[in-house]
PDB file of C-alpha atoms in Angstrom:
ATOM      1  CA  MET F1007      -9.460  -9.299  -4.372  1.00 92.00           C
ATOM      2  CA  GLN F1008      -6.036 -10.575  -5.355  1.00 95.00           C
ATOM      3  CA  PHE F1009      -3.005  -8.563  -6.462  1.00 97.00           C
ATOM      4  CA  ASP F1010       0.743  -8.921  -6.875  1.00 97.00           C
ATOM      5  CA  LEU F1011       3.374  -7.306  -4.676  1.00 97.00           C
ATOM      6  CA  GLU F1012       7.093  -6.756  -5.091  1.00 97.00           C
ATOM      7  CA  ILE F1013       8.984  -5.895  -1.917  1.00 97.00           C
ATOM      8  CA  VAL F1014      12.553  -4.624  -1.655  1.00 97.00           C
ATOM      9  CA  LEU F1015      13.954  -4.317   1.856  1.00 96.00           C
ATOM     10  CA  ARG F1016      16.658  -1.741   2.584  1.00 93.00           C
ATOM     11  CA  ASP F1017      19.260  -4.318   3.572  1.00 86.00           C
ATOM     12  CA  ARG F1018      18.605  -6.713   0.684  1.00 89.00           C
ATOM     13  CA  ASP F1019      19.496  -6.647  -2.996  1.00 87.00           C
ATOM     14  CA  ARG F1020      16.603  -8.784  -4.297  1.00 93.00           C
ATOM     15  CA  ALA F1021      12.902  -8.220  -4.650  1.00 94.00           C
ATOM     16  CA  ILE F1022      10.429 -10.537  -2.952  1.00 95.00           C
ATOM     17  CA  ALA F1023       7.395 -11.325  -5.103  1.00 96.00           C
ATOM     18  CA  GLN F1024       4.133 -12.159  -3.356  1.00 95.00           C
ATOM     19  CA  THR F1025       0.460 -12.462  -4.127  1.00 96.00           C
ATOM     20  CA  CYS F1026      -1.860 -10.715  -1.688  1.00 95.00           C
ATOM     21  CA  VAL F1027      -5.504 -11.651  -1.155  1.00 95.00           C
ATOM     22  CA  ILE F1028      -7.845  -9.364   0.777  1.00 94.00           C
ATOM     23  CA  GLU F1029     -11.563  -8.744   0.851  1.00 93.00           C
ATOM     24  CA  GLY F1030     -12.773  -5.924  -1.344  1.00 90.00           C
ATOM     25  CA  ASN F1031     -14.142  -4.781  -4.646  1.00 90.00           C
ATOM     26  CA  ASP F1032     -12.607  -5.031  -8.091  1.00 91.00           C
ATOM     27  CA  ALA F1033     -10.293  -2.032  -8.667  1.00 94.00           C
ATOM     28  CA  SER F1034     -12.712  -0.412 -11.114  1.00 92.00           C
ATOM     29  CA  HIS F1035     -15.250  -0.182  -8.248  1.00 95.00           C
ATOM     30  CA  TRP F1036     -12.902   0.724  -5.395  1.00 97.00           C
ATOM     31  CA  THR F1037     -14.066   2.800  -2.470  1.00 96.00           C
ATOM     32  CA  GLU F1038     -11.931   4.473   0.187  1.00 96.00           C
ATOM     33  CA  LEU F1039     -12.343   1.339   2.320  1.00 96.00           C
ATOM     34  CA  ASP F1040     -10.905  -0.847  -0.455  1.00 97.00           C
ATOM     35  CA  VAL F1041      -7.917   1.471  -0.932  1.00 97.00           C
ATOM     36  CA  GLU F1042      -7.298   1.549   2.819  1.00 96.00           C
ATOM     37  CA  GLY F1043      -7.215  -2.257   2.793  1.00 96.00           C
ATOM     38  CA  VAL F1044      -4.728  -2.355  -0.090  1.00 97.00           C
ATOM     39  CA  LEU F1045      -2.413   0.201   1.540  1.00 97.00           C
ATOM     40  CA  LYS F1046      -2.475  -1.634   4.878  1.00 96.00           C
ATOM     41  CA  ALA F1047      -1.872  -4.978   3.152  1.00 96.00           C
ATOM     42  CA  MET F1048       1.139  -3.475   1.374  1.00 97.00           C
ATOM     43  CA  LEU F1049       2.636  -2.154   4.619  1.00 96.00           C
ATOM     44  CA  LEU F1050       1.987  -5.445   6.426  1.00 95.00           C
ATOM     45  CA  ALA F1051       3.695  -7.360   3.603  1.00 95.00           C
ATOM     46  CA  VAL F1052       6.853  -5.278   4.088  1.00 95.00           C
ATOM     47  CA  ASP F1053       6.751  -5.940   7.816  1.00 93.00           C
ATOM     48  CA  ARG F1054       6.284  -9.699   7.286  1.00 92.00           C
ATOM     49  CA  ALA F1055       9.225  -9.741   4.869  1.00 93.00           C
ATOM     50  CA  LYS F1056      11.425  -7.922   7.382  1.00 93.00           C
ATOM     51  CA  ASN F1057      10.164  -9.726  10.498  1.00 90.00           C
ATOM     52  CA  PRO F1058       8.957 -13.209   9.516  1.00 88.00           C
ATOM     53  CA  GLY F1059       7.093 -15.022  12.259  1.00 86.00           C
ATOM     54  CA  SER F1060       6.413 -11.944  14.387  1.00 83.00           C
ATOM     55  CA  ASP F1061       2.958 -10.840  15.489  1.00 83.00           C
ATOM     56  CA  GLN F1062       0.983  -8.663  13.098  1.00 80.00           C
ATOM     57  CA  PRO F1063       1.549  -5.022  14.111  1.00 84.00           C
ATOM     58  CA  VAL F1064      -1.005  -2.228  14.129  1.00 86.00           C
ATOM     59  CA  VAL F1065      -0.888  -0.295  10.851  1.00 88.00           C
ATOM     60  CA  THR F1066      -1.191   3.475  10.680  1.00 84.00           C
ATOM     61  CA  LEU F1067      -1.489   5.210   7.345  1.00 91.00           C
ATOM     62  CA  ARG F1068       1.068   7.951   7.829  1.00 85.00           C
ATOM     63  CA  GLY F1069       4.776   8.440   7.549  1.00 80.00           C
ATOM     64  CA  PHE F1070       5.332   7.007   4.081  1.00 91.00           C
ATOM     65  CA  SER F1071       5.833   8.241   0.542  1.00 94.00           C
ATOM     66  CA  TRP F1072       3.559   6.954  -2.188  1.00 97.00           C
ATOM     67  CA  ILE F1073       2.948   7.331  -5.892  1.00 97.00           C
ATOM     68  CA  VAL F1074       0.565   5.908  -8.472  1.00 98.00           C
ATOM     69  CA  GLU F1075       2.271   5.156 -11.775  1.00 97.00           C
ATOM     70  CA  PRO F1076       1.035   3.843 -15.135  1.00 96.00           C
ATOM     71  CA  ALA F1077       1.996   0.252 -15.894  1.00 96.00           C
ATOM     72  CA  GLU F1078       1.106  -2.397 -18.406  1.00 95.00           C
ATOM     73  CA  GLY F1079      -2.425  -3.469 -17.508  1.00 93.00           C
ATOM     74  CA  GLY F1080      -3.330  -0.365 -15.496  1.00 96.00           C
ATOM     75  CA  VAL F1081      -1.530   1.430 -12.690  1.00 98.00           C
ATOM     76  CA  VAL F1082       0.655   0.415  -9.764  1.00 98.00           C
ATOM     77  CA  ILE F1083       0.910   1.822  -6.253  1.00 98.00           C
ATOM     78  CA  ALA F1084       4.431   2.273  -4.905  1.00 98.00           C
ATOM     79  CA  ILE F1085       5.124   2.924  -1.223  1.00 97.00           C
ATOM     80  CA  GLU F1086       8.461   3.741   0.375  1.00 96.00           C
ATOM     81  CA  ILE F1087       9.109   3.503   4.111  1.00 94.00           C
ATOM     82  CA  PRO F1088      12.352   3.389   6.105  1.00 92.00           C
ATOM     83  CA  THR F1089      12.278  -0.433   6.041  1.00 91.00           C
ATOM     84  CA  GLY F1090      12.047  -0.635   2.249  1.00 94.00           C
ATOM     85  CA  ALA F1091       9.651  -0.278  -0.642  1.00 96.00           C
ATOM     86  CA  VAL F1092       6.679  -2.178  -2.036  1.00 97.00           C
ATOM     87  CA  VAL F1093       4.889  -1.987  -5.369  1.00 98.00           C
ATOM     88  CA  ALA F1094       1.397  -3.421  -5.837  1.00 98.00           C
ATOM     89  CA  GLY F1095      -0.572  -4.019  -9.007  1.00 97.00           C
ATOM     90  CA  PRO F1096      -1.258  -3.482 -11.772  1.00 97.00           C
ATOM     91  CA  PHE F1097      -4.799  -2.373 -11.069  1.00 97.00           C
ATOM     92  CA  ALA F1098      -7.433  -1.576 -13.685  1.00 96.00           C
ATOM     93  CA  ILE F1099      -8.338   1.903 -12.455  1.00 97.00           C
ATOM     94  CA  GLU F1100      -7.630   5.384 -13.795  1.00 96.00           C
ATOM     95  CA  GLN F1101      -4.558   7.036 -12.287  1.00 97.00           C
ATOM     96  CA  PRO F1102      -6.300  10.311 -11.289  1.00 97.00           C
ATOM     97  CA  ARG F1103      -9.126   8.405  -9.594  1.00 97.00           C
ATOM     98  CA  LEU F1104      -6.726   6.240  -7.577  1.00 98.00           C
ATOM     99  CA  ASP F1105      -4.627   9.296  -6.663  1.00 97.00           C
ATOM    100  CA  SER F1106      -7.782  10.941  -5.357  1.00 97.00           C
ATOM    101  CA  LEU F1107      -8.885   7.870  -3.405  1.00 97.00           C
ATOM    102  CA  ILE F1108      -5.475   7.496  -1.734  1.00 97.00           C
ATOM    103  CA  THR F1109      -5.378  11.209  -0.906  1.00 95.00           C
ATOM    104  CA  ARG F1110      -8.788  10.974   0.776  1.00 95.00           C
ATOM    105  CA  VAL F1111      -7.857   7.811   2.699  1.00 95.00           C
ATOM    106  CA  LEU F1112      -4.656   9.368   4.023  1.00 94.00           C
ATOM    107  CA  ALA F1113      -6.433  12.618   4.923  1.00 92.00           C
ATOM    108  CA  ALA F1114      -9.034  10.668   6.895  1.00 91.00           C
ATOM    109  CA  ALA F1115      -6.268   8.789   8.752  1.00 87.00           C
ATOM    110  CA  ALA F1116      -4.364  11.965   9.650  1.00 81.00           C
ATOM    111  CA  PRO F1117      -4.388  12.986  13.317  1.00 72.00           C
ATOM    112  CA  SER F1118      -6.971  15.635  14.111  1.00 68.00           C
ATOM    113  CA  ARG F1119      -4.521  17.448  16.386  1.00 67.00           C
ATOM    114  CA  PRO F1120      -0.919  18.492  15.753  1.00 67.00           C
ATOM    115  CA  VAL F1121       1.648  15.755  16.348  1.00 58.00           C
ATOM    116  CA  VAL F1122       5.174  16.353  17.632  1.00 66.00           C
ATOM    117  CA  HIS F1123       7.739  13.876  16.311  1.00 57.00           C
TER     118      HIS F1123
END
Protein backbone atom coordinates (compact mmCIF):
# COMPACT_ATOMS: atom_id res chain seq x y z
CA MET A 1 0.00 0.00 0.00
CA GLN A 2 1.19 3.50 -0.79
CA PHE A 3 0.11 6.77 0.82
CA ASP A 4 1.24 10.38 1.16
CA LEU A 5 2.62 11.98 4.30
CA GLU A 6 3.16 15.57 5.34
CA ILE A 7 5.48 16.09 8.30
CA VAL A 8 6.00 19.30 10.25
CA LEU A 9 8.75 19.23 12.87
CA ARG A 10 8.50 21.49 15.92
CA ASP A 11 11.65 23.44 15.09
CA ARG A 12 10.90 23.91 11.38
CA ASP A 13 8.53 26.17 9.48
CA ARG A 14 8.03 23.96 6.40
CA ALA A 15 6.25 20.71 5.78
CA ILE A 16 8.12 17.71 4.41
CA ALA A 17 6.12 15.74 1.85
CA GLN A 18 6.85 12.04 1.48
CA THR A 19 5.32 8.95 -0.05
CA CYS A 20 5.22 5.91 2.21
CA VAL A 21 5.02 2.32 0.96
CA ILE A 22 4.21 -0.53 3.34
CA GLU A 23 2.69 -3.96 3.01
CA GLY A 24 -1.03 -4.15 3.64
CA ASN A 25 -4.52 -4.09 2.28
CA ASP A 26 -6.32 -1.34 0.42
CA ALA A 27 -7.88 1.09 2.94
CA SER A 28 -11.41 -0.14 2.22
CA HIS A 29 -10.32 -3.59 3.49
CA TRP A 30 -8.12 -2.52 6.41
CA THR A 31 -7.72 -4.68 9.47
CA GLU A 32 -6.21 -3.72 12.81
CA LEU A 33 -2.85 -5.01 11.53
CA ASP A 34 -2.99 -2.65 8.54
CA VAL A 35 -3.84 0.34 10.74
CA GLU A 36 -1.03 -0.56 13.14
CA GLY A 37 1.37 -0.56 10.19
CA VAL A 38 0.18 2.85 8.99
CA LEU A 39 0.47 4.40 12.46
CA LYS A 40 3.97 3.00 12.97
CA ALA A 41 5.04 4.14 9.50
CA MET A 42 3.79 7.65 10.32
CA LEU A 43 5.74 7.79 13.59
CA LEU A 44 8.89 6.40 11.94
CA ALA A 45 8.63 9.03 9.18
CA VAL A 46 8.67 11.80 11.81
CA ASP A 47 11.70 10.23 13.46
CA ARG A 48 13.54 9.92 10.12
CA ALA A 49 12.79 13.57 9.34
CA LYS A 50 14.13 14.65 12.73
CA ASN A 51 17.07 12.23 12.86
CA PRO A 52 18.18 11.42 9.30
CA GLY A 53 20.67 8.58 9.08
CA SER A 54 20.03 7.20 12.56
CA ASP A 55 19.02 3.62 13.28
CA GLN A 56 15.32 2.79 13.12
CA PRO A 57 13.94 3.01 16.67
CA VAL A 58 11.38 0.72 18.27
CA VAL A 59 7.87 2.15 17.88
CA THR A 60 5.29 2.03 20.64
CA LEU A 61 1.74 3.11 19.97
CA ARG A 62 1.17 5.34 22.96
CA GLY A 63 1.85 8.87 24.03
CA PHE A 64 0.46 10.70 21.01
CA SER A 65 -2.67 12.58 20.01
CA TRP A 66 -4.52 11.52 16.89
CA ILE A 67 -7.58 12.42 14.87
CA VAL A 68 -9.27 11.20 11.71
CA GLU A 69 -10.60 14.04 9.58
CA PRO A 70 -12.56 14.19 6.31
CA ALA A 71 -10.53 15.28 3.29
CA GLU A 72 -10.93 15.38 -0.45
CA GLY A 73 -10.75 11.75 -1.56
CA GLY A 74 -11.56 10.21 1.83
CA VAL A 75 -10.12 10.81 5.28
CA VAL A 76 -6.71 11.65 6.70
CA ILE A 77 -5.02 10.55 9.91
CA ALA A 78 -3.23 13.27 11.86
CA ILE A 79 -0.80 12.49 14.68
CA GLU A 80 0.88 14.95 17.01
CA ILE A 81 3.89 14.08 19.16
CA PRO A 82 6.41 16.28 20.98
CA THR A 83 8.74 16.14 17.96
CA GLY A 84 6.10 17.41 15.53
CA ALA A 85 3.06 16.35 13.56
CA VAL A 86 2.32 14.11 10.59
CA VAL A 87 -0.73 13.77 8.38
CA ALA A 88 -1.28 10.71 6.19
CA GLY A 89 -3.78 10.12 3.42
CA PRO A 90 -6.30 10.58 2.06
CA PHE A 91 -7.62 7.08 2.52
CA ALA A 92 -10.82 5.70 1.01
CA ILE A 93 -12.42 4.47 4.23
CA GLU A 94 -15.33 5.73 6.31
CA GLN A 95 -14.32 8.01 9.18
CA PRO A 96 -16.23 6.09 11.91
CA ARG A 97 -14.73 2.78 10.78
CA LEU A 98 -11.17 4.15 10.83
CA ASP A 99 -11.77 5.80 14.22
CA SER A 100 -12.88 2.43 15.54
CA LEU A 101 -9.92 0.57 14.05
CA ILE A 102 -7.41 3.05 15.51
CA THR A 103 -9.13 2.90 18.91
CA ARG A 104 -8.87 -0.90 18.93
CA VAL A 105 -5.22 -0.87 17.81
CA LEU A 106 -4.24 1.60 20.53
CA ALA A 107 -6.21 -0.31 23.18
CA ALA A 108 -4.42 -3.52 22.22
CA ALA A 109 -1.04 -1.75 22.48
CA ALA A 110 -1.79 -0.27 25.91
CA PRO A 111 0.16 -1.70 28.85
CA SER A 112 -1.76 -4.33 30.78
CA ARG A 113 -0.50 -2.92 34.09
CA PRO A 114 -0.46 0.67 35.35
CA VAL A 115 2.50 2.73 34.16
CA VAL A 116 4.16 5.49 36.18
CA HIS A 117 5.59 8.30 34.07
